[in-house]
Short mmCIF file of N, CA and C in Angstrom, two decimals:
data_model
loop_
_atom_site.label_atom_id
_atom_site.label_comp_id
_atom_site.label_asym_id
_atom_site.label_seq_id
_atom_site.Cartn_x
_atom_site.Cartn_y
_atom_site.Cartn_z
N MET B 1 17.64 -11.93 4.13
CA MET B 1 16.40 -11.54 3.48
C MET B 1 16.75 -10.63 2.30
N ALA B 2 16.21 -10.94 1.14
CA ALA B 2 16.44 -10.15 -0.05
C ALA B 2 15.55 -8.91 -0.05
N ALA B 3 16.07 -7.82 -0.56
CA ALA B 3 15.30 -6.59 -0.69
C ALA B 3 14.45 -6.66 -1.95
N GLY B 4 13.29 -6.02 -1.90
CA GLY B 4 12.44 -5.92 -3.07
C GLY B 4 12.28 -4.47 -3.45
N VAL B 5 12.01 -4.22 -4.71
CA VAL B 5 11.82 -2.85 -5.20
C VAL B 5 10.34 -2.61 -5.46
N LYS B 6 9.81 -1.54 -4.86
CA LYS B 6 8.41 -1.17 -5.08
C LYS B 6 8.37 0.25 -5.64
N ILE B 7 7.69 0.41 -6.74
CA ILE B 7 7.47 1.72 -7.33
C ILE B 7 6.01 2.04 -7.08
N CYS B 8 5.76 3.13 -6.37
CA CYS B 8 4.40 3.43 -5.91
C CYS B 8 3.91 4.76 -6.48
N GLY B 9 2.61 4.91 -6.48
CA GLY B 9 2.01 6.15 -6.95
C GLY B 9 1.88 6.21 -8.45
N LEU B 10 1.88 5.05 -9.09
CA LEU B 10 1.79 5.01 -10.55
C LEU B 10 0.36 5.32 -11.00
N SER B 11 0.26 6.07 -12.07
CA SER B 11 -1.08 6.44 -12.56
C SER B 11 -1.18 6.50 -14.08
N GLU B 12 -0.07 6.20 -14.75
CA GLU B 12 -0.05 6.26 -16.21
C GLU B 12 0.46 4.93 -16.77
N PRO B 13 -0.13 4.47 -17.88
CA PRO B 13 0.32 3.21 -18.47
C PRO B 13 1.81 3.17 -18.80
N GLY B 14 2.35 4.25 -19.29
CA GLY B 14 3.78 4.28 -19.63
C GLY B 14 4.67 4.13 -18.41
N HIS B 15 4.23 4.68 -17.28
CA HIS B 15 5.01 4.55 -16.04
C HIS B 15 4.99 3.11 -15.54
N VAL B 16 3.83 2.48 -15.65
CA VAL B 16 3.73 1.08 -15.22
C VAL B 16 4.62 0.22 -16.12
N ARG B 17 4.56 0.44 -17.40
CA ARG B 17 5.38 -0.32 -18.35
C ARG B 17 6.87 -0.17 -18.02
N THR B 18 7.29 1.06 -17.77
CA THR B 18 8.70 1.32 -17.44
C THR B 18 9.10 0.62 -16.15
N ALA B 19 8.24 0.70 -15.12
CA ALA B 19 8.54 0.07 -13.83
C ALA B 19 8.68 -1.44 -13.99
N VAL B 20 7.76 -2.03 -14.71
CA VAL B 20 7.78 -3.49 -14.90
C VAL B 20 9.00 -3.90 -15.73
N GLU B 21 9.25 -3.18 -16.80
CA GLU B 21 10.40 -3.52 -17.66
C GLU B 21 11.72 -3.34 -16.93
N ALA B 22 11.76 -2.42 -15.96
CA ALA B 22 12.98 -2.20 -15.18
C ALA B 22 13.15 -3.23 -14.07
N GLY B 23 12.15 -4.09 -13.89
CA GLY B 23 12.26 -5.17 -12.92
C GLY B 23 11.67 -4.90 -11.56
N ALA B 24 10.77 -3.93 -11.44
CA ALA B 24 10.14 -3.66 -10.14
C ALA B 24 9.43 -4.92 -9.65
N ASP B 25 9.69 -5.26 -8.39
CA ASP B 25 9.03 -6.41 -7.79
C ASP B 25 7.57 -6.12 -7.47
N TYR B 26 7.29 -4.86 -7.15
CA TYR B 26 5.96 -4.42 -6.75
C TYR B 26 5.64 -3.11 -7.45
N VAL B 27 4.39 -2.95 -7.89
CA VAL B 27 3.91 -1.67 -8.37
C VAL B 27 2.72 -1.27 -7.51
N GLY B 28 2.70 0.00 -7.11
CA GLY B 28 1.68 0.45 -6.17
C GLY B 28 0.77 1.51 -6.75
N PHE B 29 -0.50 1.40 -6.36
CA PHE B 29 -1.52 2.35 -6.78
C PHE B 29 -2.15 2.95 -5.53
N VAL B 30 -2.27 4.27 -5.52
CA VAL B 30 -2.73 5.01 -4.34
C VAL B 30 -4.24 5.20 -4.40
N PHE B 31 -4.91 4.80 -3.33
CA PHE B 31 -6.36 4.98 -3.18
C PHE B 31 -6.60 5.88 -1.97
N TYR B 32 -6.21 7.14 -2.11
CA TYR B 32 -6.35 8.13 -1.04
C TYR B 32 -6.65 9.46 -1.72
N GLU B 33 -7.91 9.87 -1.68
CA GLU B 33 -8.36 11.01 -2.47
C GLU B 33 -7.54 12.29 -2.31
N PRO B 34 -7.05 12.63 -1.11
CA PRO B 34 -6.25 13.86 -1.02
C PRO B 34 -4.91 13.81 -1.76
N SER B 35 -4.46 12.63 -2.12
CA SER B 35 -3.15 12.51 -2.78
C SER B 35 -3.25 12.91 -4.25
N PRO B 36 -2.26 13.63 -4.74
CA PRO B 36 -2.24 13.93 -6.18
C PRO B 36 -2.00 12.67 -7.02
N ARG B 37 -1.59 11.58 -6.39
CA ARG B 37 -1.34 10.32 -7.10
C ARG B 37 -2.52 9.36 -6.99
N ASN B 38 -3.63 9.82 -6.41
CA ASN B 38 -4.83 8.99 -6.26
C ASN B 38 -5.32 8.53 -7.63
N VAL B 39 -5.72 7.25 -7.68
CA VAL B 39 -6.34 6.72 -8.90
C VAL B 39 -7.68 6.10 -8.56
N SER B 40 -8.55 6.06 -9.53
CA SER B 40 -9.84 5.40 -9.35
C SER B 40 -9.64 3.89 -9.50
N ILE B 41 -10.63 3.16 -9.05
CA ILE B 41 -10.55 1.70 -9.18
C ILE B 41 -10.49 1.27 -10.65
N PRO B 42 -11.31 1.84 -11.55
CA PRO B 42 -11.19 1.43 -12.96
C PRO B 42 -9.81 1.72 -13.57
N VAL B 43 -9.23 2.86 -13.22
CA VAL B 43 -7.89 3.17 -13.73
C VAL B 43 -6.88 2.17 -13.19
N ALA B 44 -6.94 1.91 -11.88
CA ALA B 44 -6.00 0.96 -11.26
C ALA B 44 -6.19 -0.44 -11.84
N GLN B 45 -7.41 -0.80 -12.12
CA GLN B 45 -7.68 -2.12 -12.70
C GLN B 45 -6.96 -2.27 -14.04
N ALA B 46 -7.04 -1.25 -14.88
CA ALA B 46 -6.37 -1.30 -16.18
C ALA B 46 -4.85 -1.32 -16.02
N LEU B 47 -4.34 -0.52 -15.10
CA LEU B 47 -2.89 -0.48 -14.87
C LEU B 47 -2.39 -1.80 -14.30
N ALA B 48 -3.16 -2.37 -13.38
CA ALA B 48 -2.76 -3.65 -12.77
C ALA B 48 -2.71 -4.76 -13.82
N THR B 49 -3.60 -4.70 -14.79
CA THR B 49 -3.61 -5.71 -15.85
C THR B 49 -2.29 -5.71 -16.61
N GLN B 50 -1.70 -4.52 -16.79
CA GLN B 50 -0.41 -4.42 -17.47
C GLN B 50 0.70 -5.13 -16.71
N ALA B 51 0.62 -5.06 -15.38
CA ALA B 51 1.73 -5.54 -14.55
C ALA B 51 1.53 -6.97 -14.03
N ARG B 52 0.30 -7.40 -13.97
CA ARG B 52 0.00 -8.70 -13.34
C ARG B 52 0.82 -9.83 -13.96
N GLY B 53 1.38 -10.63 -13.09
CA GLY B 53 2.20 -11.75 -13.53
C GLY B 53 3.67 -11.39 -13.68
N ARG B 54 3.98 -10.11 -13.70
CA ARG B 54 5.38 -9.67 -13.81
C ARG B 54 5.82 -8.90 -12.58
N SER B 55 4.91 -8.17 -11.95
CA SER B 55 5.16 -7.45 -10.69
C SER B 55 3.95 -7.68 -9.80
N LYS B 56 4.16 -7.68 -8.50
CA LYS B 56 3.06 -7.79 -7.55
C LYS B 56 2.32 -6.46 -7.49
N ILE B 57 1.00 -6.52 -7.35
CA ILE B 57 0.13 -5.35 -7.33
C ILE B 57 -0.12 -4.96 -5.87
N VAL B 58 0.15 -3.69 -5.53
CA VAL B 58 -0.04 -3.18 -4.18
C VAL B 58 -1.07 -2.06 -4.21
N ALA B 59 -2.09 -2.17 -3.36
CA ALA B 59 -3.11 -1.13 -3.22
C ALA B 59 -2.83 -0.36 -1.93
N LEU B 60 -2.36 0.88 -2.07
CA LEU B 60 -2.05 1.71 -0.92
C LEU B 60 -3.31 2.42 -0.45
N VAL B 61 -3.64 2.24 0.83
CA VAL B 61 -4.82 2.85 1.42
C VAL B 61 -4.42 3.56 2.71
N VAL B 62 -5.23 4.54 3.09
CA VAL B 62 -4.99 5.29 4.32
C VAL B 62 -6.26 5.25 5.15
N ASP B 63 -6.21 4.51 6.26
CA ASP B 63 -7.35 4.36 7.16
C ASP B 63 -8.65 4.08 6.39
N PRO B 64 -8.66 3.04 5.55
CA PRO B 64 -9.82 2.78 4.70
C PRO B 64 -10.99 2.18 5.47
N ASP B 65 -12.21 2.49 4.99
CA ASP B 65 -13.37 1.80 5.55
C ASP B 65 -13.55 0.49 4.79
N ASP B 66 -14.43 -0.36 5.30
CA ASP B 66 -14.63 -1.68 4.69
C ASP B 66 -15.13 -1.58 3.26
N ALA B 67 -15.96 -0.59 2.97
CA ALA B 67 -16.49 -0.46 1.60
C ALA B 67 -15.38 -0.23 0.59
N LEU B 68 -14.42 0.62 0.94
CA LEU B 68 -13.30 0.87 0.03
C LEU B 68 -12.43 -0.38 -0.12
N VAL B 69 -12.13 -1.03 0.98
CA VAL B 69 -11.33 -2.25 0.93
C VAL B 69 -12.01 -3.29 0.04
N ASP B 70 -13.31 -3.47 0.21
CA ASP B 70 -14.05 -4.45 -0.59
C ASP B 70 -14.04 -4.08 -2.07
N ALA B 71 -14.23 -2.80 -2.37
CA ALA B 71 -14.27 -2.36 -3.77
C ALA B 71 -12.91 -2.55 -4.45
N ILE B 72 -11.84 -2.20 -3.75
CA ILE B 72 -10.50 -2.39 -4.32
C ILE B 72 -10.22 -3.87 -4.51
N ASN B 73 -10.55 -4.66 -3.52
CA ASN B 73 -10.29 -6.10 -3.61
C ASN B 73 -11.03 -6.73 -4.78
N ALA B 74 -12.28 -6.36 -4.97
CA ALA B 74 -13.09 -6.91 -6.07
C ALA B 74 -12.63 -6.39 -7.42
N GLY B 75 -12.31 -5.09 -7.50
CA GLY B 75 -12.01 -4.49 -8.79
C GLY B 75 -10.58 -4.63 -9.26
N VAL B 76 -9.65 -4.53 -8.32
CA VAL B 76 -8.23 -4.51 -8.68
C VAL B 76 -7.56 -5.86 -8.43
N LYS B 77 -8.05 -6.60 -7.45
CA LYS B 77 -7.47 -7.88 -7.06
C LYS B 77 -5.98 -7.74 -6.75
N PRO B 78 -5.67 -6.90 -5.75
CA PRO B 78 -4.25 -6.68 -5.43
C PRO B 78 -3.61 -7.92 -4.80
N ASP B 79 -2.30 -8.00 -4.94
CA ASP B 79 -1.54 -9.04 -4.26
C ASP B 79 -1.28 -8.65 -2.81
N PHE B 80 -1.27 -7.35 -2.54
CA PHE B 80 -1.07 -6.80 -1.20
C PHE B 80 -1.89 -5.54 -1.04
N PHE B 81 -2.35 -5.31 0.18
CA PHE B 81 -2.80 -3.98 0.58
C PHE B 81 -1.63 -3.36 1.34
N GLN B 82 -1.48 -2.06 1.22
CA GLN B 82 -0.50 -1.34 2.04
C GLN B 82 -1.25 -0.34 2.89
N ALA B 83 -1.25 -0.57 4.19
CA ALA B 83 -1.94 0.31 5.14
C ALA B 83 -0.97 1.43 5.51
N HIS B 84 -1.28 2.63 5.04
CA HIS B 84 -0.34 3.75 5.17
C HIS B 84 -0.83 4.82 6.13
N GLY B 85 -1.86 4.53 6.90
CA GLY B 85 -2.39 5.52 7.84
C GLY B 85 -2.08 5.14 9.27
N SER B 86 -3.06 5.34 10.13
CA SER B 86 -2.88 5.05 11.55
C SER B 86 -3.54 3.72 11.93
N GLU B 87 -3.59 2.80 11.01
CA GLU B 87 -4.22 1.50 11.25
C GLU B 87 -3.52 0.77 12.40
N THR B 88 -4.32 0.25 13.30
CA THR B 88 -3.81 -0.53 14.42
C THR B 88 -3.48 -1.95 13.95
N PRO B 89 -2.74 -2.70 14.76
CA PRO B 89 -2.52 -4.11 14.39
C PRO B 89 -3.85 -4.86 14.20
N GLU B 90 -4.85 -4.52 15.01
CA GLU B 90 -6.16 -5.17 14.88
C GLU B 90 -6.80 -4.85 13.53
N ARG B 91 -6.70 -3.60 13.09
CA ARG B 91 -7.27 -3.23 11.79
C ARG B 91 -6.53 -3.90 10.65
N VAL B 92 -5.22 -4.00 10.76
CA VAL B 92 -4.44 -4.69 9.73
C VAL B 92 -4.91 -6.14 9.64
N ALA B 93 -5.12 -6.78 10.79
CA ALA B 93 -5.61 -8.16 10.81
C ALA B 93 -7.01 -8.25 10.20
N GLU B 94 -7.87 -7.27 10.47
CA GLU B 94 -9.22 -7.27 9.90
C GLU B 94 -9.18 -7.19 8.38
N ILE B 95 -8.33 -6.33 7.84
CA ILE B 95 -8.22 -6.19 6.38
C ILE B 95 -7.76 -7.52 5.78
N ARG B 96 -6.77 -8.14 6.39
CA ARG B 96 -6.26 -9.42 5.90
C ARG B 96 -7.35 -10.49 5.94
N GLN B 97 -8.05 -10.56 7.07
CA GLN B 97 -9.09 -11.57 7.23
C GLN B 97 -10.26 -11.31 6.27
N ARG B 98 -10.62 -10.06 6.09
CA ARG B 98 -11.76 -9.69 5.25
C ARG B 98 -11.50 -10.03 3.78
N THR B 99 -10.24 -9.82 3.33
CA THR B 99 -9.92 -9.93 1.91
C THR B 99 -9.15 -11.19 1.54
N GLY B 100 -8.46 -11.77 2.51
CA GLY B 100 -7.56 -12.87 2.20
C GLY B 100 -6.27 -12.40 1.55
N VAL B 101 -6.03 -11.09 1.58
CA VAL B 101 -4.87 -10.48 0.94
C VAL B 101 -3.89 -10.03 2.03
N PRO B 102 -2.59 -10.37 1.90
CA PRO B 102 -1.62 -9.92 2.89
C PRO B 102 -1.53 -8.39 2.93
N VAL B 103 -1.17 -7.87 4.10
CA VAL B 103 -1.12 -6.43 4.30
C VAL B 103 0.30 -6.00 4.67
N ILE B 104 0.79 -5.00 3.97
CA ILE B 104 2.04 -4.33 4.29
C ILE B 104 1.66 -3.15 5.18
N LYS B 105 2.30 -3.00 6.31
CA LYS B 105 2.02 -1.85 7.18
C LYS B 105 3.15 -0.85 7.06
N ALA B 106 2.82 0.38 6.70
CA ALA B 106 3.80 1.46 6.64
C ALA B 106 3.90 2.09 8.03
N ILE B 107 5.11 2.28 8.50
CA ILE B 107 5.38 2.90 9.78
C ILE B 107 6.15 4.19 9.52
N LYS B 108 5.62 5.29 10.01
CA LYS B 108 6.30 6.58 9.86
C LYS B 108 7.37 6.69 10.95
N VAL B 109 8.60 6.98 10.52
CA VAL B 109 9.74 6.95 11.44
C VAL B 109 10.39 8.33 11.57
N LYS B 110 10.50 8.75 12.83
CA LYS B 110 11.27 9.95 13.15
C LYS B 110 12.46 9.58 14.03
N ASP B 111 12.25 8.60 14.93
CA ASP B 111 13.33 8.18 15.83
C ASP B 111 13.17 6.71 16.16
N ALA B 112 14.07 6.21 17.00
CA ALA B 112 14.12 4.77 17.31
C ALA B 112 12.83 4.26 17.93
N SER B 113 12.10 5.10 18.67
CA SER B 113 10.85 4.63 19.29
C SER B 113 9.81 4.26 18.24
N ASP B 114 9.84 4.95 17.10
CA ASP B 114 8.91 4.61 16.02
C ASP B 114 9.24 3.23 15.44
N ILE B 115 10.50 2.93 15.32
CA ILE B 115 10.90 1.62 14.82
C ILE B 115 10.48 0.55 15.81
N GLU B 116 10.66 0.81 17.08
CA GLU B 116 10.26 -0.14 18.12
C GLU B 116 8.75 -0.40 18.06
N ALA B 117 7.96 0.63 17.76
CA ALA B 117 6.51 0.49 17.70
C ALA B 117 6.07 -0.50 16.61
N ALA B 118 6.92 -0.71 15.61
CA ALA B 118 6.59 -1.63 14.53
C ALA B 118 6.45 -3.06 15.03
N ARG B 119 7.06 -3.37 16.16
CA ARG B 119 6.99 -4.74 16.69
C ARG B 119 5.55 -5.17 16.97
N ALA B 120 4.67 -4.21 17.21
CA ALA B 120 3.26 -4.54 17.49
C ALA B 120 2.59 -5.23 16.30
N TYR B 121 3.16 -5.08 15.11
CA TYR B 121 2.57 -5.66 13.90
C TYR B 121 3.16 -7.03 13.55
N ALA B 122 4.09 -7.51 14.36
CA ALA B 122 4.69 -8.83 14.12
C ALA B 122 3.59 -9.88 14.14
N GLY B 123 3.60 -10.73 13.15
CA GLY B 123 2.59 -11.78 13.07
C GLY B 123 1.28 -11.33 12.47
N THR B 124 1.13 -10.03 12.25
CA THR B 124 -0.10 -9.48 11.66
C THR B 124 0.16 -8.97 10.25
N ALA B 125 1.16 -8.11 10.12
CA ALA B 125 1.50 -7.56 8.81
C ALA B 125 2.43 -8.53 8.08
N ALA B 126 2.23 -8.66 6.77
CA ALA B 126 3.10 -9.51 5.96
C ALA B 126 4.48 -8.90 5.84
N MET B 127 4.54 -7.57 5.82
CA MET B 127 5.79 -6.83 5.73
C MET B 127 5.60 -5.50 6.44
N ILE B 128 6.72 -4.91 6.82
CA ILE B 128 6.72 -3.56 7.37
C ILE B 128 7.50 -2.69 6.39
N LEU B 129 6.94 -1.53 6.07
CA LEU B 129 7.61 -0.55 5.22
C LEU B 129 7.89 0.66 6.10
N PHE B 130 9.15 1.03 6.24
CA PHE B 130 9.50 2.20 7.03
C PHE B 130 9.56 3.41 6.11
N ASP B 131 8.88 4.48 6.52
CA ASP B 131 8.77 5.69 5.73
C ASP B 131 9.13 6.87 6.63
N ALA B 132 9.79 7.87 6.08
CA ALA B 132 10.14 9.05 6.88
C ALA B 132 8.88 9.75 7.36
N LYS B 133 8.89 10.16 8.61
CA LYS B 133 7.78 10.93 9.17
C LYS B 133 7.95 12.37 8.73
N ALA B 134 6.87 12.96 8.24
CA ALA B 134 6.94 14.36 7.79
C ALA B 134 7.23 15.27 8.99
N PRO B 135 7.97 16.34 8.76
CA PRO B 135 8.23 17.30 9.85
C PRO B 135 6.90 17.80 10.40
N GLU B 136 6.87 18.12 11.69
CA GLU B 136 5.63 18.56 12.33
C GLU B 136 5.00 19.75 11.62
N THR B 137 5.79 20.60 11.00
CA THR B 137 5.24 21.75 10.31
C THR B 137 4.44 21.36 9.08
N LEU B 138 4.64 20.12 8.59
CA LEU B 138 3.90 19.66 7.42
C LEU B 138 2.77 18.72 7.76
N GLU B 139 2.76 18.18 8.98
CA GLU B 139 1.70 17.27 9.37
C GLU B 139 0.48 18.08 9.80
N GLY B 140 -0.66 17.50 9.63
CA GLY B 140 -1.80 18.26 10.06
C GLY B 140 -3.00 17.46 10.03
#
């Protein structure tokens, strides 16, 4: 299996241009208001237009409700959603079924049991993204 490169948290046209020109396979836009990298749907729509056809568009969401999923799908037309919260395999399947868009599930990893837990998403998530779990002193 070949590795792909995803540059996430993009919010400026120049950053998207640089990522695409450098050969990023995926460019990601964050739709999570507490994040300093959060973008609005209109901003993401404009940024996605720059990358479309050269890099896949990823919409990163954290435990989104259906209204947000629908708005992103209609406005940005992502190639993938990335579920970065505590979404269950059932919720990942709902997002895929609702939108027709494949879902990448991010799994926070601290130890081998976290990696094992990713097996629950087999057949549901299009891809699994392993991400470091924040130290307990930073989680909240």
